[in-house]
Coordinates of C-alpha atoms and ligand atoms in Angstrom, one line a residue:
M1 CA 123.5 17.9 -69.9
G2 CA 122.0 20.9 -68.3
L3 CA 121.9 21.3 -64.6
I4 CA 118.1 21.8 -64.4
S5 CA 115.7 18.9 -64.8
Q6 CA 113.7 18.6 -68.1
R7 CA 110.6 18.7 -65.9
L8 CA 111.5 22.1 -64.5
E9 CA 112.8 23.4 -67.9
A10 CA 109.4 22.7 -69.4
M11 CA 107.6 24.6 -66.6
E12 CA 106.7 28.2 -66.8
E13 CA 107.4 30.7 -64.0
S14 CA 104.2 31.8 -62.4
A15 CA 103.1 34.8 -64.5
T16 CA 101.3 36.5 -61.6
I17 CA 104.3 36.3 -59.3
A18 CA 106.7 37.3 -62.1
M19 CA 104.7 40.4 -62.9
A20 CA 104.3 41.3 -59.2
Q21 CA 108.2 40.9 -59.0
K22 CA 108.7 43.3 -62.0
A23 CA 106.4 45.9 -60.4
R24 CA 108.4 45.5 -57.0
E25 CA 111.7 46.0 -58.9
L26 CA 110.4 49.2 -60.6
K27 CA 109.0 50.5 -57.4
S28 CA 112.4 50.0 -55.7
Q29 CA 113.9 52.1 -58.4
G30 CA 111.5 54.9 -57.2
V31 CA 108.9 54.5 -60.2
D32 CA 105.4 55.1 -59.0
V33 CA 103.9 51.7 -60.1
I34 CA 100.3 50.8 -59.3
S35 CA 100.2 47.1 -58.9
L36 CA 97.1 45.5 -60.2
S37 CA 98.9 42.2 -61.1
L38 CA 98.8 40.2 -57.8
G39 CA 95.5 38.7 -56.7
E40 CA 96.0 39.9 -53.1
P41 CA 93.5 41.6 -50.8
D42 CA 94.7 45.1 -49.8
F43 CA 93.1 44.7 -46.4
K44 CA 94.8 43.6 -43.1
T45 CA 94.0 40.3 -41.6
P46 CA 91.1 41.0 -39.1
D47 CA 92.2 41.8 -35.6
H48 CA 90.6 38.8 -33.9
I49 CA 92.7 36.5 -36.2
Q50 CA 95.9 38.4 -35.4
K51 CA 95.1 38.1 -31.7
A52 CA 94.5 34.3 -32.0
A53 CA 98.0 34.0 -33.5
K54 CA 99.6 36.1 -30.7
E55 CA 97.8 34.0 -28.1
A56 CA 99.2 30.9 -29.9
I57 CA 102.8 32.2 -29.5
D58 CA 102.2 33.4 -25.9
S59 CA 100.9 29.9 -24.9
G60 CA 104.1 28.4 -25.7
K61 CA 102.3 25.3 -26.9
Y62 CA 102.8 25.5 -30.7
F63 CA 106.5 25.6 -31.3
G64 CA 106.8 22.0 -32.3
Y65 CA 106.2 20.2 -35.6
P66 CA 102.4 20.1 -36.1
P67 CA 100.9 16.8 -37.3
V68 CA 101.3 16.5 -41.1
P69 CA 97.7 17.0 -42.1
G70 CA 96.9 19.7 -39.6
Y71 CA 96.0 20.0 -35.9
P72 CA 93.0 17.7 -35.0
D73 CA 90.9 20.6 -33.8
L74 CA 91.5 22.6 -37.0
R75 CA 90.7 19.6 -39.1
E76 CA 87.5 19.1 -37.1
A77 CA 86.5 22.7 -37.6
I78 CA 87.2 22.7 -41.3
A79 CA 85.1 19.5 -41.8
K80 CA 82.3 21.3 -39.8
K81 CA 82.6 24.3 -42.0
F82 CA 82.4 22.1 -45.2
T83 CA 79.4 20.1 -43.8
E84 CA 77.4 23.0 -42.5
E85 CA 78.3 26.0 -44.8
N86 CA 78.8 24.1 -48.0
S87 CA 76.6 20.9 -47.6
I88 CA 79.8 18.8 -48.4
P89 CA 79.7 15.7 -46.1
S90 CA 83.1 15.9 -44.4
Q91 CA 84.9 14.6 -41.4
A92 CA 88.3 15.5 -39.9
A93 CA 89.9 12.4 -41.7
N94 CA 88.8 13.9 -45.1
V95 CA 90.7 17.3 -44.3
V96 CA 94.2 18.0 -45.1
V97 CA 95.7 21.5 -44.2
S98 CA 98.5 22.7 -46.4
T99 CA 100.9 25.7 -46.9
G100 CA 98.4 27.5 -49.1
A101 CA 95.8 26.3 -51.5
K102 CA 98.6 26.2 -53.9
Q103 CA 100.3 23.3 -52.1
S104 CA 96.9 21.7 -51.6
L105 CA 96.6 21.7 -55.5
A106 CA 100.1 20.4 -56.0
N107 CA 99.5 17.6 -53.4
I108 CA 96.3 16.6 -55.3
F109 CA 97.9 16.5 -58.8
M110 CA 100.9 14.6 -57.5
S111 CA 98.5 12.1 -55.7
I112 CA 96.1 11.4 -58.6
I113 CA 97.9 11.8 -61.9
N114 CA 99.7 9.1 -63.8
P115 CA 102.0 9.9 -66.8
R116 CA 99.8 11.0 -69.7
D117 CA 96.6 11.2 -67.8
E118 CA 94.5 14.0 -69.0
V119 CA 93.0 16.7 -66.7
I120 CA 90.2 18.8 -68.2
V121 CA 90.8 22.3 -67.2
L122 CA 87.9 24.8 -67.4
S123 CA 89.4 27.8 -69.1
P124 CA 90.3 30.6 -68.6
Y125 CA 92.0 28.9 -65.6
W126 CA 94.1 30.0 -62.8
V127 CA 97.7 30.3 -63.8
S128 CA 99.3 27.3 -61.8
Y129 CA 96.8 24.5 -62.8
A130 CA 98.5 23.7 -66.1
D131 CA 102.0 23.8 -65.0
L132 CA 101.3 21.8 -61.8
I133 CA 99.5 19.1 -63.9
Q134 CA 102.5 19.0 -66.2
V135 CA 104.9 18.6 -63.4
A136 CA 102.9 15.7 -62.3
E137 CA 103.4 14.4 -65.9
G138 CA 99.7 14.8 -66.8
K139 CA 98.2 16.6 -69.7
P140 CA 95.9 19.6 -69.3
V141 CA 93.0 19.6 -71.8
L142 CA 91.7 23.2 -71.9
V143 CA 87.9 23.6 -72.4
K144 CA 87.3 27.3 -73.0
G145 CA 84.4 29.6 -72.2
T146 CA 83.9 32.8 -74.2
I147 CA 83.3 36.4 -72.9
E148 CA 79.7 36.2 -74.4
N149 CA 79.1 33.2 -71.9
D150 CA 80.9 35.0 -69.2
F151 CA 83.9 32.8 -69.8
K152 CA 82.0 29.7 -68.5
A153 CA 82.6 26.5 -70.4
T154 CA 79.5 24.4 -70.9
A155 CA 78.6 20.9 -70.1
A156 CA 78.5 20.0 -73.8
Q157 CA 82.1 21.3 -74.2
V158 CA 83.1 19.1 -71.3
A159 CA 81.3 16.0 -72.7
A160 CA 83.1 16.5 -76.0
A161 CA 86.5 16.7 -74.2
I162 CA 86.2 13.4 -72.2
T163 CA 88.4 10.5 -73.4
P164 CA 89.4 7.3 -71.9
K165 CA 92.4 9.0 -70.5
T166 CA 90.5 11.7 -68.6
K167 CA 91.4 11.4 -64.9
A168 CA 90.1 14.6 -63.5
L169 CA 88.4 18.0 -64.1
I170 CA 89.3 21.2 -62.4
Y171 CA 87.6 24.6 -62.2
S172 CA 87.5 27.6 -59.8
S173 CA 84.2 29.3 -58.9
P174 CA 84.3 32.2 -58.3
C175 CA 86.9 32.0 -61.0
N176 CA 90.3 33.5 -61.1
P177 CA 91.0 35.1 -63.7
T178 CA 87.4 35.8 -64.9
G179 CA 85.5 36.6 -61.6
S180 CA 82.6 34.3 -63.1
V181 CA 80.5 32.2 -60.6
F182 CA 79.0 29.0 -61.9
T183 CA 75.3 28.5 -61.1
H184 CA 73.8 25.4 -59.6
E185 CA 72.3 24.4 -63.0
E186 CA 75.7 24.8 -64.8
L187 CA 77.6 22.7 -62.3
K188 CA 74.7 20.2 -62.3
A189 CA 75.0 19.9 -66.0
I190 CA 78.8 19.3 -65.8
A191 CA 78.3 16.7 -63.1
D192 CA 75.7 15.0 -65.2
V193 CA 78.1 14.4 -68.1
L194 CA 80.7 13.2 -65.7
Q195 CA 78.4 10.4 -64.5
G196 CA 79.6 6.9 -65.5
N197 CA 83.1 8.1 -66.1
D198 CA 85.8 7.5 -63.5
I199 CA 86.6 11.2 -63.3
V200 CA 87.6 13.1 -60.1
V201 CA 86.4 16.8 -59.8
I202 CA 88.8 19.4 -58.2
A203 CA 86.5 22.3 -57.2
D204 CA 88.7 25.3 -56.2
E205 CA 86.5 27.5 -54.0
I206 CA 89.1 29.8 -52.5
Y207 CA 87.0 32.9 -53.5
E208 CA 84.0 31.5 -51.9
H209 CA 83.4 34.6 -49.8
I210 CA 83.8 37.0 -52.6
N211 CA 80.7 36.2 -54.5
F212 CA 78.1 38.9 -55.5
T213 CA 75.4 36.4 -56.6
G214 CA 74.5 35.7 -53.0
K215 CA 74.8 32.0 -53.7
H216 CA 78.0 29.8 -53.5
V217 CA 77.5 26.3 -55.0
S218 CA 79.8 23.4 -54.2
M219 CA 79.9 20.4 -56.6
G220 CA 80.9 18.4 -53.6
S221 CA 77.4 18.9 -52.2
F222 CA 75.8 16.9 -55.0
P223 CA 75.0 13.5 -53.6
E224 CA 75.9 11.6 -56.8
M225 CA 79.3 13.3 -56.6
K226 CA 80.1 12.7 -53.1
D227 CA 82.9 10.2 -53.6
R228 CA 84.4 12.0 -56.6
V229 CA 84.9 15.7 -55.5
I230 CA 87.9 17.3 -53.9
T231 CA 87.1 20.7 -52.6
V232 CA 89.9 23.1 -52.3
N233 CA 89.6 26.3 -50.1
G234 CA 91.8 28.4 -47.9
V235 CA 92.0 31.6 -45.9
A236 CA 94.1 33.8 -48.3
K237 CA 91.3 35.6 -50.0
G238 CA 88.4 35.7 -47.8
F239 CA 90.3 36.6 -44.7
A240 CA 92.9 38.7 -46.2
M241 CA 95.6 36.1 -45.2
T242 CA 97.8 35.6 -48.2
G243 CA 101.0 35.7 -46.3
W244 CA 99.9 33.3 -43.6
R245 CA 100.0 30.5 -46.2
I246 CA 97.1 28.2 -45.2
G247 CA 95.0 26.3 -47.6
Y248 CA 92.9 23.1 -47.1
I249 CA 90.9 20.4 -48.7
S250 CA 88.2 18.0 -48.1
A251 CA 88.6 14.8 -50.1
P252 CA 87.6 11.2 -50.4
L253 CA 89.5 9.4 -47.7
T254 CA 92.1 7.6 -50.0
I255 CA 92.9 10.8 -51.7
A256 CA 93.2 12.7 -48.4
K257 CA 95.6 10.1 -47.2
A258 CA 97.7 10.3 -50.3
C259 CA 97.8 14.1 -50.0
S260 CA 99.0 13.8 -46.5
K261 CA 101.6 11.3 -47.5
I262 CA 103.2 13.5 -50.2
Q263 CA 103.0 16.5 -47.9
G264 CA 104.8 14.4 -45.3
Q265 CA 107.7 14.0 -47.6
F266 CA 107.7 17.5 -49.2
T267 CA 107.0 19.9 -46.3
S268 CA 105.3 18.2 -43.3
G269 CA 102.6 20.1 -41.5
A270 CA 101.8 23.6 -42.3
N271 CA 103.0 26.5 -40.1
S272 CA 101.8 26.0 -36.6
I273 CA 100.9 29.6 -35.6
A274 CA 99.1 30.2 -38.9
Q275 CA 97.0 27.1 -38.3
R276 CA 95.9 28.5 -35.0
A277 CA 95.1 31.7 -36.7
T278 CA 93.1 29.8 -39.3
L279 CA 91.1 28.1 -36.5
A280 CA 89.9 31.6 -35.3
A281 CA 89.2 32.7 -38.9
I282 CA 87.0 29.8 -39.8
T283 CA 85.1 29.5 -36.5
S284 CA 84.3 33.1 -35.8
D285 CA 81.9 35.6 -37.1
L286 CA 82.3 36.4 -40.8
A287 CA 81.4 40.1 -40.5
P288 CA 84.9 41.4 -41.3
T289 CA 84.9 39.0 -44.3
R290 CA 81.6 40.4 -45.5
K291 CA 82.7 44.0 -45.0
M292 CA 85.7 43.3 -47.3
A293 CA 83.4 41.7 -50.0
T294 CA 81.0 44.8 -49.8
E295 CA 84.1 47.0 -50.4
Y296 CA 85.0 44.8 -53.4
L297 CA 81.6 45.1 -54.8
K298 CA 81.8 49.0 -54.6
R299 CA 85.1 48.8 -56.5
R300 CA 83.7 46.4 -59.1
A301 CA 81.1 49.1 -60.1
L302 CA 83.7 51.8 -60.2
V303 CA 86.2 49.7 -62.2
H304 CA 83.5 48.6 -64.7
D305 CA 82.4 52.1 -65.4
L306 CA 85.9 53.1 -66.2
L307 CA 86.9 50.1 -68.2
V308 CA 83.9 50.2 -70.5
E309 CA 85.0 53.8 -71.4
I310 CA 88.2 52.4 -73.0
P311 CA 87.9 52.2 -76.7
G312 CA 88.5 48.6 -78.0
F313 CA 88.1 46.9 -74.6
K314 CA 85.5 44.2 -74.3
V315 CA 84.3 44.0 -70.8
N316 CA 81.8 41.8 -69.0
M317 CA 80.6 42.1 -65.5
P318 CA 82.2 39.7 -63.1
T319 CA 80.1 38.2 -60.4
G320 CA 82.7 37.2 -57.8
A321 CA 86.5 37.3 -56.9
F322 CA 88.3 40.7 -57.5
Y323 CA 89.3 40.5 -61.1
F324 CA 88.3 42.0 -64.5
F325 CA 89.5 40.1 -67.5
P326 CA 88.9 42.5 -70.6
E327 CA 89.3 41.3 -74.1
V328 CA 92.0 43.6 -75.6
S329 CA 92.9 42.0 -78.9
S330 CA 91.9 45.0 -80.9
Y331 CA 95.2 46.6 -79.8
Y332 CA 97.2 43.7 -81.4
G333 CA 99.1 45.0 -84.4
T334 CA 99.4 48.5 -83.1
S335 CA 102.6 50.3 -82.3
V336 CA 104.1 53.5 -80.9
G337 CA 107.9 54.4 -81.0
D338 CA 109.8 51.2 -80.3
Y339 CA 106.8 49.3 -78.9
K340 CA 105.0 46.9 -81.2
I341 CA 102.0 45.3 -79.6
N342 CA 101.5 41.8 -81.0
N343 CA 100.0 40.1 -78.1
A344 CA 98.7 40.5 -74.4
S345 CA 102.2 40.1 -72.9
D346 CA 103.5 43.0 -75.2
L347 CA 100.5 45.1 -74.0
C348 CA 101.2 44.4 -70.4
M349 CA 105.0 45.2 -70.7
Y350 CA 103.9 48.5 -72.5
L351 CA 101.4 49.4 -69.8
L352 CA 104.0 48.6 -67.1
N353 CA 106.8 50.6 -68.6
E354 CA 104.8 53.5 -69.9
A355 CA 101.7 53.8 -67.7
H356 CA 103.4 52.3 -64.6
V357 CA 100.5 49.9 -64.1
S358 CA 101.2 46.2 -63.6
L359 CA 98.6 43.8 -65.1
V360 CA 98.9 40.0 -66.0
T361 CA 98.8 38.7 -69.6
G362 CA 95.7 36.5 -70.4
E363 CA 98.2 33.9 -72.0
A364 CA 99.0 32.8 -68.5
F365 CA 95.3 31.9 -67.9
G366 CA 94.7 30.3 -71.3
S367 CA 93.2 33.4 -73.0
P368 CA 95.8 35.2 -75.2
E369 CA 93.2 37.8 -76.2
C370 CA 92.7 39.1 -72.6
I371 CA 94.5 40.7 -69.8
R372 CA 93.8 40.4 -66.0
L373 CA 93.3 43.5 -63.7
S374 CA 92.9 42.9 -60.1
Y375 CA 90.8 45.4 -58.3
A376 CA 92.0 44.5 -54.8
A377 CA 93.4 48.1 -54.6
S378 CA 92.1 51.4 -53.2
E379 CA 89.6 53.4 -55.1
S380 CA 92.0 56.2 -55.7
D381 CA 94.8 53.8 -57.1
L382 CA 92.1 52.2 -59.4
K383 CA 90.9 55.5 -60.8
E384 CA 94.5 56.6 -61.4
A385 CA 95.6 53.3 -62.9
I386 CA 92.8 53.1 -65.4
S387 CA 93.2 56.7 -66.4
R388 CA 96.9 56.0 -67.0
I389 CA 96.1 52.9 -69.0
K390 CA 93.6 54.8 -71.1
S391 CA 96.0 57.5 -71.9
A392 CA 98.8 55.0 -72.9
L393 CA 96.4 53.1 -75.1
E394 CA 95.4 56.4 -76.9
K395 CA 99.0 56.7 -78.1
L396 CA 98.9 53.3 -80.0
S397 CA 97.9 53.2 -83.5
Ligands
LIG1 N1 93.5 28.9 -56.4 C1 93.1 30.1 -56.9 C2 92.0 30.2 -57.8 C3 93.8 31.3 -56.6 O1 93.5 32.4 -57.1 C4 94.9 31.1 -55.7 C5 95.8 32.4 -55.5 N2 96.0 32.7 -54.2 C6 95.3 29.9 -55.1 C7 94.5 28.8 -55.5 C8 96.4 29.7 -54.2 O2 96.1 30.2 -52.9 P1 97.0 30.3 -51.7 O3 97.5 31.7 -51.7 O4 96.3 29.8 -50.6 O5 98.2 29.3 -52.0
LIG2 N1 96.3 33.8 -56.6 C1 97.0 35.1 -56.8 C2 96.9 35.5 -58.2 O1 96.3 34.8 -59.0 C3 98.3 35.0 -56.2 C4 99.5 34.8 -57.0 C5 99.9 33.4 -57.2 O2 99.7 32.7 -56.0 O3 100.3 32.9 -58.1 O4 97.4 36.6 -58.5

């Protein structure tokens, strides 16, 4: 009998984290790697948020265990944010603050899934959804959008995937890895096909503030869905706070209580100082957040113009987040020297080793024909990286 549980043996390592680690290792050996693998803002956490954290330390009031679901004033503020900014009716009791949106998602799946329950995952999907569902003994059912439809699965596809075992549906909008944003009509159509079925929707809105359509739509704001939607959000992306590790949800009361119960056993309340910083983030002016989003928008144009120049890449125009997700399968079957490119993972390893650019295979997101490029990097790094990618690809035949 192996030491490691079958549950863990069956689980994949997070491909985003694994690729970022490979890039770090090469960098530590002195290789000039440009890392476009990790979805991580390259900005600093805004000053006023840093200041709030320093004040929290200096006050001496926040050194003890915080309440499991979060400080009451932070939960109040988050509920107000959901209600006023997203039209999601929410009260402090509906809110659970966790160690990153990743823990929020893990709490949710552990709270609602029974063995063999199916969870419809709009695909391409964020890397951890499928594995977290499987760890909770559920079955991810991928419903896949195509590049022609900006990678957005349709309501008709969702309808066809529903079975008596369907427990939940999860999507992200703006989407990681595609950068797509679902419109009101598209989400409404999906909500309509869910009516009459006992299905919980998990709406991952962590890229809310990086949305170039000017309109962020929450399914939790639809009156007919108010008891069925769990909205996940966090401060990592919009406030450049990935390392602070704070995510949060608004959920129907029974689910919020269940998430708090499991969190009480797994980790307890999230880091106290980071919670105080989060309070500052979500209650103050969004100007620094908007400034970062404007910067991403500029880079999107730059990266798009460079990527469409690469022969064999099929590229769409993402409308949010900070990723491109080009279709690259025209390179499968090519080779150079000892490198044989049979899939997206081969291509990413080739580009890491030969072009010294780290990217993530689309396989990790349910799209083996694609690779993901994060453009949360400086313009000069982006230009250099794409030029290196282009040159390395030219060698393949
Ligand atoms: N959801 C999506 C769509 C993400 O891209 C990420 C990556 N950060 C997360 C959840 C997890 O966020 P956090 O860093 O707050 O755990
Ligand atoms: N969400 C980021 C990404 O997709 C961070 C990595 C992770 O948490 O897996 O790259």
